[in-house]
mmCIF file of C-alpha atoms in Angstrom:
data_model
loop_
_atom_site.group_PDB
_atom_site.id
_atom_site.type_symbol
_atom_site.label_atom_id
_atom_site.label_comp_id
_atom_site.label_asym_id
_atom_site.label_seq_id
_atom_site.Cartn_x
_atom_site.Cartn_y
_atom_site.Cartn_z
ATOM 1 C CA MET A 1 34.361 52.804 40.355
ATOM 2 C CA VAL A 2 31.439 51.087 37.987
ATOM 3 C CA LYS A 3 32.204 50.457 34.597
ATOM 4 C CA ILE A 4 29.092 50.816 32.275
ATOM 5 C CA LYS A 5 29.237 48.367 29.101
ATOM 6 C CA LYS A 6 29.233 49.880 25.581
ATOM 7 C CA GLY A 7 25.938 49.487 23.242
ATOM 8 C CA LEU A 8 23.392 49.341 26.369
ATOM 9 C CA SER A 9 20.061 51.133 25.946
ATOM 10 C CA ASP A 10 18.893 53.444 28.427
ATOM 11 C CA ALA A 11 16.516 50.844 29.764
ATOM 12 C CA ASP A 12 19.249 48.578 30.042
ATOM 13 C CA MET A 13 21.715 50.835 32.022
ATOM 14 C CA LEU A 14 19.121 51.691 34.670
ATOM 15 C CA LYS A 15 17.690 48.209 34.950
ATOM 16 C CA GLY A 16 17.757 47.557 38.852
ATOM 17 C CA PHE A 17 17.999 51.356 39.956
ATOM 18 C CA SER A 18 15.114 52.763 41.930
ATOM 19 C CA GLU A 19 14.738 56.403 42.889
ATOM 20 C CA GLU A 20 13.321 57.734 45.982
ATOM 21 C CA LEU A 21 10.310 59.663 46.010
ATOM 22 C CA THR A 22 11.452 63.657 46.817
ATOM 23 C CA PHE A 23 10.131 67.052 46.416
ATOM 24 C CA GLU A 24 12.087 67.536 43.192
ATOM 25 C CA ASN A 25 10.840 64.262 41.391
ATOM 26 C CA GLY A 26 7.689 64.320 43.207
ATOM 27 C CA MET A 27 6.074 67.400 41.481
ATOM 28 C CA TYR A 28 4.705 65.421 38.543
ATOM 29 C CA ALA A 29 3.440 62.721 40.759
ATOM 30 C CA ASP A 30 0.000 62.553 39.075
ATOM 31 C CA GLU A 31 1.545 61.371 36.051
ATOM 32 C CA LYS A 32 1.286 57.818 36.200
ATOM 33 C CA ASP A 33 4.219 56.533 33.863
ATOM 34 C CA LYS A 34 6.193 58.896 36.375
ATOM 35 C CA GLN A 35 4.878 56.785 39.275
ATOM 36 C CA SER A 36 5.457 53.517 37.414
ATOM 37 C CA LYS A 37 9.171 54.391 37.046
ATOM 38 C CA LEU A 38 9.906 55.354 40.558
ATOM 39 C CA LYS A 39 10.340 51.977 42.041
ATOM 40 C CA GLY A 40 9.464 51.549 45.612
ATOM 41 C CA ALA A 41 8.059 55.008 46.089
ATOM 42 C CA LYS A 42 5.288 55.157 48.632
ATOM 43 C CA ALA A 43 2.936 58.062 49.173
ATOM 44 C CA PRO A 44 2.845 59.323 52.555
ATOM 45 C CA ALA A 45 0.076 58.285 54.548
ATOM 46 C CA LYS A 46 -2.687 61.004 54.961
ATOM 47 C CA LYS A 47 -4.049 61.212 58.590
ATOM 48 C CA GLU A 48 -7.479 62.107 58.744
ATOM 49 C CA LEU A 49 -8.678 64.596 61.084
ATOM 50 C CA LEU A 50 -11.817 63.779 62.598
ATOM 51 C CA LEU A 51 -13.600 67.277 62.306
ATOM 52 C CA PRO A 52 -16.629 68.165 59.925
ATOM 53 C CA GLU A 53 -15.136 69.949 56.958
ATOM 54 C CA ASP A 54 -16.269 73.607 57.519
ATOM 55 C CA ALA A 55 -14.702 73.139 61.429
ATOM 56 C CA GLN A 56 -11.693 71.934 59.878
ATOM 57 C CA GLU A 57 -11.523 74.879 57.466
ATOM 58 C CA ARG A 58 -11.994 77.397 60.247
ATOM 59 C CA LEU A 59 -9.459 75.720 62.262
ATOM 60 C CA ASN A 60 -6.819 76.063 59.684
ATOM 61 C CA ARG A 61 -7.622 79.496 59.196
ATOM 62 C CA PHE A 62 -7.467 80.303 62.993
ATOM 63 C CA LEU A 63 -4.041 78.758 63.035
ATOM 64 C CA LEU A 64 -2.815 80.630 60.242
ATOM 65 C CA GLU A 65 -3.927 84.058 61.851
ATOM 66 C CA ILE A 66 -2.035 83.190 64.981
ATOM 67 C CA SER A 67 0.814 82.149 63.244
ATOM 68 C CA MET A 68 1.152 85.412 61.239
ATOM 69 C CA GLU A 69 0.281 87.276 64.638
ATOM 70 C CA TRP A 70 3.401 85.329 66.281
ATOM 71 C CA LEU A 71 5.712 86.185 63.365
ATOM 72 C CA LYS A 72 4.741 89.996 62.963
ATOM 73 C CA ASN A 73 5.655 90.078 67.006
ATOM 74 C CA LYS A 74 9.187 88.603 65.996
ATOM 75 C CA ASN A 75 8.730 85.926 68.574
ATOM 76 C CA GLY A 76 10.507 83.560 66.126
ATOM 77 C CA ASP A 77 9.786 79.743 64.890
ATOM 78 C CA CYS A 78 6.716 78.536 66.703
ATOM 79 C CA THR A 79 5.245 74.845 67.318
ATOM 80 C CA TRP A 80 1.876 74.152 68.462
ATOM 81 C CA LYS A 81 1.222 72.297 71.846
ATOM 82 C CA VAL A 82 -2.053 70.590 72.095
ATOM 83 C CA LEU A 83 -3.880 70.354 75.839
ATOM 84 C CA LYS A 84 -6.690 69.179 77.329
ATOM 85 C CA GLU A 85 -7.975 71.724 80.029
ATOM 86 C CA ASN A 86 -11.553 71.383 81.967
ATOM 87 C CA GLY A 87 -13.143 69.254 79.155
ATOM 88 C CA GLN A 88 -11.891 71.735 76.069
ATOM 89 C CA ILE A 89 -9.137 70.891 73.578
ATOM 90 C CA VAL A 90 -6.477 74.194 73.937
ATOM 91 C CA ILE A 91 -4.080 74.778 70.917
ATOM 92 C CA LYS A 92 -1.227 77.228 71.806
ATOM 93 C CA PRO A 93 1.971 78.439 69.887
ATOM 94 C CA VAL A 94 5.055 77.838 71.886
ATOM 95 C CA ALA A 95 8.630 79.135 70.882
ATOM 96 C CA VAL A 96 10.978 76.582 69.667
ATOM 97 C CA ALA A 97 14.179 75.944 71.748
ATOM 98 C CA LYS A 98 17.371 77.159 69.549
ATOM 99 C CA LYS A 99 19.965 74.741 69.210
#
């Protein structure tokens, strides 16, 4: 049990406290003063996709369509399997194994 001394300001009570960036407190991440209060909070590294913007947009649309068809057919959850076959890249939905 930690005892808090009387008469301390909010800043003094929270001295040394750092909060991890989560969904709940990251909703307002664009506010600079919010980020400065979160010590040690790192933005997740954004991975770059090496496709032109229009190709990336079409790919995302096709993946969404296939995901919706998969769910409509009641196949359960799926994950994406990426293969290279005959000089082509093939992306297939695969059922997630139940644990």
